Coordinates of C-alpha atoms in Angstrom, one line a residue:
X1 CA 72.1 76.9 69.7
X2 CA 69.6 75.3 67.4
X3 CA 67.7 77.4 64.6
X4 CA 64.4 76.5 62.8
X5 CA 64.5 78.4 59.7
X6 CA 61.0 79.1 58.1
X7 CA 61.4 81.3 55.1
X8 CA 58.3 81.7 52.8
X9 CA 57.1 84.5 50.5
X10 CA 54.0 85.4 48.9
X11 CA 54.3 86.2 45.2
X12 CA 50.7 85.9 44.3
X13 CA 50.0 89.6 45.0
X14 CA 49.5 92.0 42.2
X15 CA 51.6 95.1 42.2
X16 CA 50.9 98.6 41.0
X17 CA 49.4 98.0 37.4
X18 CA 49.6 101.7 36.2
X19 CA 47.2 104.5 35.8
X20 CA 45.6 104.3 32.4
X21 CA 43.3 107.4 33.3
X22 CA 46.4 109.5 34.1
X23 CA 48.3 108.3 31.0
X24 CA 45.3 109.4 28.8
X25 CA 45.1 113.0 30.7
X26 CA 48.9 113.5 30.2
X27 CA 48.6 112.8 26.5
X28 CA 45.9 115.5 26.2
X29 CA 48.0 117.9 28.3
X30 CA 51.0 117.2 26.0
X31 CA 49.2 117.9 22.9
X32 CA 47.6 121.0 24.1
X33 CA 51.0 122.2 25.5
X34 CA 52.7 121.5 22.2
X35 CA 50.2 123.2 20.3
X36 CA 50.5 126.4 22.6
X37 CA 54.2 126.1 22.4
X38 CA 54.2 126.4 18.7
X39 CA 51.8 129.4 18.7
X40 CA 54.0 131.0 21.2
X41 CA 57.2 130.6 19.5
X42 CA 55.6 131.7 16.0
X43 CA 53.9 134.7 17.8
X44 CA 57.1 135.8 19.4
X45 CA 59.1 135.6 16.0
X46 CA 56.3 137.3 14.0
X47 CA 55.7 140.0 16.5
X48 CA 59.4 140.5 17.3
X49 CA 58.6 139.8 21.1
X50 CA 61.5 138.2 22.8
X51 CA 59.6 137.7 26.0
X52 CA 56.9 135.7 24.2
X53 CA 59.5 133.6 22.1
X54 CA 61.4 133.2 25.4
X55 CA 58.1 131.7 27.1
X56 CA 57.3 129.5 24.1
X57 CA 60.8 127.8 24.3
X58 CA 60.2 127.5 28.0
X59 CA 57.1 125.9 27.4
X60 CA 58.7 123.4 25.2
X61 CA 60.7 122.1 28.3
X62 CA 57.4 121.2 29.8
X63 CA 56.0 119.5 26.9
X64 CA 59.0 117.5 26.9
X65 CA 58.5 116.5 30.7
X66 CA 54.9 115.7 29.9
X67 CA 55.9 113.4 27.1
X68 CA 58.4 111.7 29.4
X69 CA 55.7 111.1 32.0
X70 CA 53.5 109.7 29.1
X71 CA 56.3 107.5 27.9
X72 CA 56.9 106.1 31.5
X73 CA 53.2 105.1 31.7
X74 CA 53.5 103.3 28.2
X75 CA 56.7 101.4 29.3
X76 CA 55.3 100.5 32.8
X77 CA 52.1 98.9 31.1
X78 CA 54.4 97.3 28.3
X79 CA 56.6 95.5 30.7
X80 CA 54.1 95.0 33.3
X81 CA 54.3 91.2 32.8
X82 CA 57.9 90.9 32.2
X83 CA 59.5 88.5 34.8
X84 CA 62.8 90.7 34.9
X85 CA 60.8 93.1 37.1
X86 CA 60.3 91.1 40.4
X87 CA 58.1 93.9 41.9
X88 CA 56.6 95.4 39.1
X89 CA 57.2 98.4 36.8
X90 CA 55.9 101.0 39.1
X91 CA 59.3 102.5 39.6
X92 CA 59.5 103.4 35.8
X93 CA 57.0 106.0 36.7
X94 CA 59.0 107.3 39.6
X95 CA 62.2 107.4 37.8
X96 CA 60.2 109.5 35.0
X97 CA 59.2 111.7 37.9
X98 CA 62.7 112.1 39.3
X99 CA 64.2 113.1 35.9
X100 CA 61.2 115.4 35.2
X101 CA 62.0 117.0 38.6
X102 CA 65.4 117.6 37.5
X103 CA 64.3 119.2 34.3
X104 CA 62.0 121.4 36.2
X105 CA 65.2 122.6 38.4
X106 CA 67.1 123.4 35.2
X107 CA 64.0 125.3 33.9
X108 CA 64.1 127.3 37.1
X109 CA 67.6 128.1 37.0
X110 CA 67.3 129.2 33.4
X111 CA 64.3 131.4 34.2
X112 CA 66.3 133.0 37.1
X113 CA 69.4 133.5 34.8
X114 CA 67.5 135.0 32.0
X115 CA 65.4 137.4 34.5
X116 CA 68.6 138.6 36.1
X117 CA 70.0 139.2 32.5
X118 CA 66.9 141.3 31.5
X119 CA 67.5 143.5 34.6
X120 CA 70.6 144.7 33.0
X121 CA 69.7 144.4 29.3
X122 CA 66.0 145.0 28.7
X123 CA 64.1 144.3 25.8
X124 CA 61.5 146.1 23.8
X125 CA 58.0 144.2 24.0
X126 CA 55.1 144.5 21.8
X127 CA 52.6 144.6 24.8
X128 CA 49.3 144.1 23.0
X129 CA 50.3 141.1 21.0
X130 CA 52.4 139.5 23.9
X131 CA 49.5 140.0 26.3
X132 CA 46.9 138.3 24.3
X133 CA 49.1 135.3 23.6
X134 CA 50.1 135.0 27.1
X135 CA 46.5 134.9 28.2
X136 CA 45.6 132.3 25.9
X137 CA 48.6 130.3 27.2
X138 CA 47.6 130.8 30.7
X139 CA 44.0 129.4 29.7
X140 CA 45.8 126.3 28.3
X141 CA 47.8 126.0 31.4
X142 CA 44.6 126.1 33.5
X143 CA 43.0 123.2 31.5
X144 CA 46.2 121.0 31.5
X145 CA 46.4 121.8 35.6
X146 CA 42.8 120.7 35.9
X147 CA 43.2 117.5 33.9
X148 CA 46.5 116.4 35.9
X149 CA 45.2 117.6 39.4
X150 CA 45.3 114.4 41.6
X151 CA 42.5 114.7 44.2
X152 CA 42.5 111.1 45.3
X153 CA 43.6 110.1 48.6
X154 CA 43.9 106.2 48.9
X155 CA 44.7 106.6 52.4
X156 CA 43.8 103.8 54.6
X157 CA 43.5 103.4 58.3
X158 CA 43.4 99.9 59.9
X159 CA 42.2 98.9 63.2
X160 CA 43.9 96.1 65.3
X161 CA 41.9 93.4 67.2
X162 CA 43.6 94.7 70.5
X163 CA 41.6 98.0 69.7
X164 CA 44.4 100.5 69.1
X165 CA 43.8 102.6 65.8
X166 CA 47.0 103.2 63.8
X167 CA 47.0 106.2 61.6
X168 CA 49.5 107.3 59.2
X169 CA 50.8 111.0 59.5
X170 CA 49.3 113.7 57.3
X171 CA 52.5 114.6 55.5
X172 CA 52.8 110.9 54.5
X173 CA 49.8 111.0 52.5
X174 CA 51.5 111.8 49.3
X175 CA 52.9 108.3 49.2
X176 CA 49.4 107.1 47.9
X177 CA 49.7 109.8 45.0
X178 CA 51.1 109.2 41.6
X179 CA 54.3 110.9 41.6
X180 CA 54.6 110.5 37.9
X181 CA 51.4 112.4 37.5
X182 CA 52.4 114.9 40.3
X183 CA 55.6 115.7 38.3
X184 CA 53.7 116.5 35.2
X185 CA 51.2 118.6 37.2
X186 CA 53.9 120.5 38.8
X187 CA 55.4 121.4 35.3
X188 CA 52.0 122.5 34.1
X189 CA 51.5 124.7 37.2
X190 CA 55.1 126.1 37.2
X191 CA 54.2 127.1 33.4
X192 CA 50.9 128.6 34.8
X193 CA 52.8 130.6 37.3
X194 CA 55.3 132.0 34.8
X195 CA 52.3 132.9 32.5
X196 CA 50.4 134.6 35.5
X197 CA 53.7 136.6 36.2
X198 CA 54.2 137.4 32.6
X199 CA 50.8 138.8 32.2
X200 CA 50.9 141.0 35.4
X201 CA 54.4 142.0 34.3
X202 CA 53.2 143.0 30.8
X203 CA 50.2 144.9 31.9
X204 CA 51.8 146.9 34.5
X205 CA 54.8 147.8 32.2
X206 CA 52.3 148.8 29.5
X207 CA 50.4 151.1 31.6
X208 CA 53.0 152.3 34.1
X209 CA 56.3 151.7 32.2
X210 CA 57.7 149.6 34.9
X211 CA 59.6 147.3 32.5
X212 CA 61.8 146.1 35.3
X213 CA 58.8 144.3 36.8
X214 CA 58.8 141.5 34.2
X215 CA 62.4 140.5 35.5
X216 CA 61.6 140.9 39.0
X217 CA 58.5 138.8 38.7
X218 CA 60.5 136.3 36.7
X219 CA 63.0 135.7 39.5
X220 CA 60.0 135.2 41.8
X221 CA 58.7 132.7 39.6
X222 CA 62.0 131.0 39.3
X223 CA 62.3 130.8 43.1
X224 CA 58.6 129.2 43.2
X225 CA 59.5 126.7 40.5
X226 CA 62.7 125.7 42.2
X227 CA 61.0 125.0 45.5
X228 CA 58.5 122.9 43.9
X229 CA 61.2 121.1 42.0
X230 CA 63.4 120.3 45.1
X231 CA 60.3 118.8 47.0
X232 CA 59.5 116.5 44.0
X233 CA 63.2 115.7 43.8
X234 CA 63.2 114.5 47.5
X235 CA 60.0 112.6 47.3
X236 CA 61.0 110.5 44.3
X237 CA 64.6 110.1 45.2
X238 CA 63.5 108.7 48.7
X239 CA 61.3 106.3 46.7
X240 CA 64.2 105.3 44.3
X241 CA 66.5 104.8 47.1
X242 CA 64.1 102.8 49.2
X243 CA 64.4 105.0 52.2
X244 CA 61.3 104.0 53.8
X245 CA 62.4 103.0 57.4
X246 CA 60.8 105.9 58.9
X247 CA 57.6 105.4 57.5
X248 CA 54.7 104.7 59.8
X249 CA 54.1 101.2 58.2
X250 CA 57.5 100.0 59.9
X251 CA 56.1 100.9 63.3
X252 CA 52.7 99.1 62.4
X253 CA 54.7 95.9 61.4
X254 CA 56.5 96.1 64.7
X255 CA 53.3 96.4 66.8
X256 CA 51.8 93.5 64.9
X257 CA 54.6 91.4 66.0
X258 CA 54.6 92.5 69.5
X259 CA 50.9 91.5 69.7
X260 CA 51.4 88.1 68.5
X261 CA 54.0 87.4 71.4
X262 CA 56.1 89.7 73.6
X263 CA 58.9 87.1 73.4
X264 CA 59.2 87.3 69.8
X265 CA 62.0 89.6 68.8
X266 CA 62.5 91.2 65.4
X267 CA 66.2 90.6 64.6
X268 CA 66.1 92.1 61.0
X269 CA 63.5 94.3 59.1
X270 CA 63.5 95.8 55.8
X271 CA 60.7 97.7 54.4
X272 CA 60.4 99.3 50.7
X273 CA 57.9 100.5 48.5
X274 CA 56.6 98.6 45.4
X275 CA 53.6 100.6 44.2
X276 CA 51.4 103.5 45.1
X277 CA 50.7 103.0 48.9
X278 CA 52.0 99.4 48.7
X279 CA 55.1 98.0 50.5
X280 CA 57.2 95.0 50.6
X281 CA 58.9 93.8 53.8
X282 CA 61.5 91.1 54.8
X283 CA 61.2 90.1 58.3
X284 CA 63.6 87.7 60.5
X285 CA 62.3 86.7 63.9
X286 CA 63.8 85.1 67.0
X287 CA 61.0 83.3 68.9
X288 CA 62.8 81.9 71.7
X289 CA 60.9 78.7 72.9
X290 CA 57.6 79.7 71.2
X291 CA 56.4 78.1 68.2
X292 CA 54.9 80.2 65.5
X293 CA 54.9 79.6 61.7
X294 CA 55.6 82.2 58.8
X295 CA 51.8 81.8 57.8
X296 CA 50.7 83.0 61.0
X297 CA 52.9 86.0 60.9
X298 CA 51.7 86.8 57.4
X299 CA 48.3 86.5 58.5
X300 CA 48.6 89.0 61.2
X301 CA 50.2 91.3 59.0
X302 CA 47.5 91.0 56.4
X303 CA 45.4 93.5 58.4
X304 CA 47.5 96.1 56.7
X305 CA 46.2 96.2 53.1
X306 CA 49.3 98.3 52.2
X307 CA 51.6 95.3 52.8
X308 CA 51.5 93.2 49.8
X309 CA 54.4 91.0 49.9
X310 CA 56.1 89.5 53.0
X311 CA 59.1 87.2 53.4
X312 CA 59.5 85.8 56.7
X313 CA 62.5 84.0 58.5
X314 CA 61.9 82.4 61.9
X315 CA 65.0 81.5 64.1
X316 CA 64.4 79.3 67.2
X317 CA 66.8 79.2 70.1
X318 CA 66.9 78.3 73.8
X319 CA 68.2 81.8 74.7
X320 CA 67.3 85.3 73.7
X321 CA 69.0 87.2 71.0
X322 CA 69.5 91.0 70.9
X323 CA 67.4 92.8 68.4
X324 CA 69.0 94.9 65.8

C-alpha cells in the first residue's frame, strides 16, 4: 500500500486578540464594587448590622472575581505575541472564567450555610440604615451589570455552493461570547440578586416582623447563584478540555469533505477552540485513487470563517480504508 502524505498548516491567521472594551468595563466595575464593599463593611460595623456587614464581605468575593477577570485580560494582551502560546492567549481568559465560576460556587455555598445558620440564630438588624445602604448597593450592582452585559452575537451562518444552509444550534451561541466577561457579569448579577432579596427581606421584616424571611430568601438566592455557577463551570471547563467534537462545526467540516468527492474518507479529525467563535482542526484523509491537495481542502473549508487554522494529512492508497 502506497501513501502520499501531504501535511500543511496555515499559521498566518490571527487568533483572538483580546477584548479591550470589556477590559475597561471590568476595571470600572471592579472599582465601583470595591468602593461599595468598603461602604457596606463600614456601615455594618458602625450601625452594628451583621446582615449588612456580611453582605459587604460577600461583595468582596465578587470584587476579587472582577479583579481576576481584569488581570486575565491584561495577561492575555501582554503575552499575545509570545511564541510559547502557539494558539494565542485566549484561554487565559477562559481559565480566569473557570476560576471565577468556582469562586462563585463557594460564595453560593457560604450564602446557603450562613442563611441556614440565621434560621436558628437570628440577629438584630438596624433596618433603616441597612435598607438604605442595601438600596445603594443594588444601584451600584445594576450599573455594573449594565456595563458588563454582553449583547453581541457574532453568530455566522454560511452557505455552501451546493445550496444547503448550515445553521448552528441556538444553544451553541454562547461559544461566540466572552466567557471571561460572562463570569464577571454573573458575579455582579449574583450580587444584585442577593441585594434585591436582602432589601425585600429587610422591608418585610421591618413592617411585618417576619425576621425569618431574610434567611429563607438567602437560601433561595444561594440556589440561584449555585445554578449559574454550575452552568459557567460546564461552559468554561468544556473549552479548557477541548471537548468540542459535538459542536456543529465538526459536521460542517465533514460535509465540506463529502462535497469535494464522495470517495474521500476522513480517517481522523480533531477540532478545538482557539478563540471566541474560532476553531482549529487537524484532518487526516484517505483519497483512494483520487488526487486532491491540502490547499484544495483548506480552500474548501475557508467558507467557514470560524475555522482559522487547518492542518491536513492526505493518504493515498489503492484500496479503501475504514473511517474512524
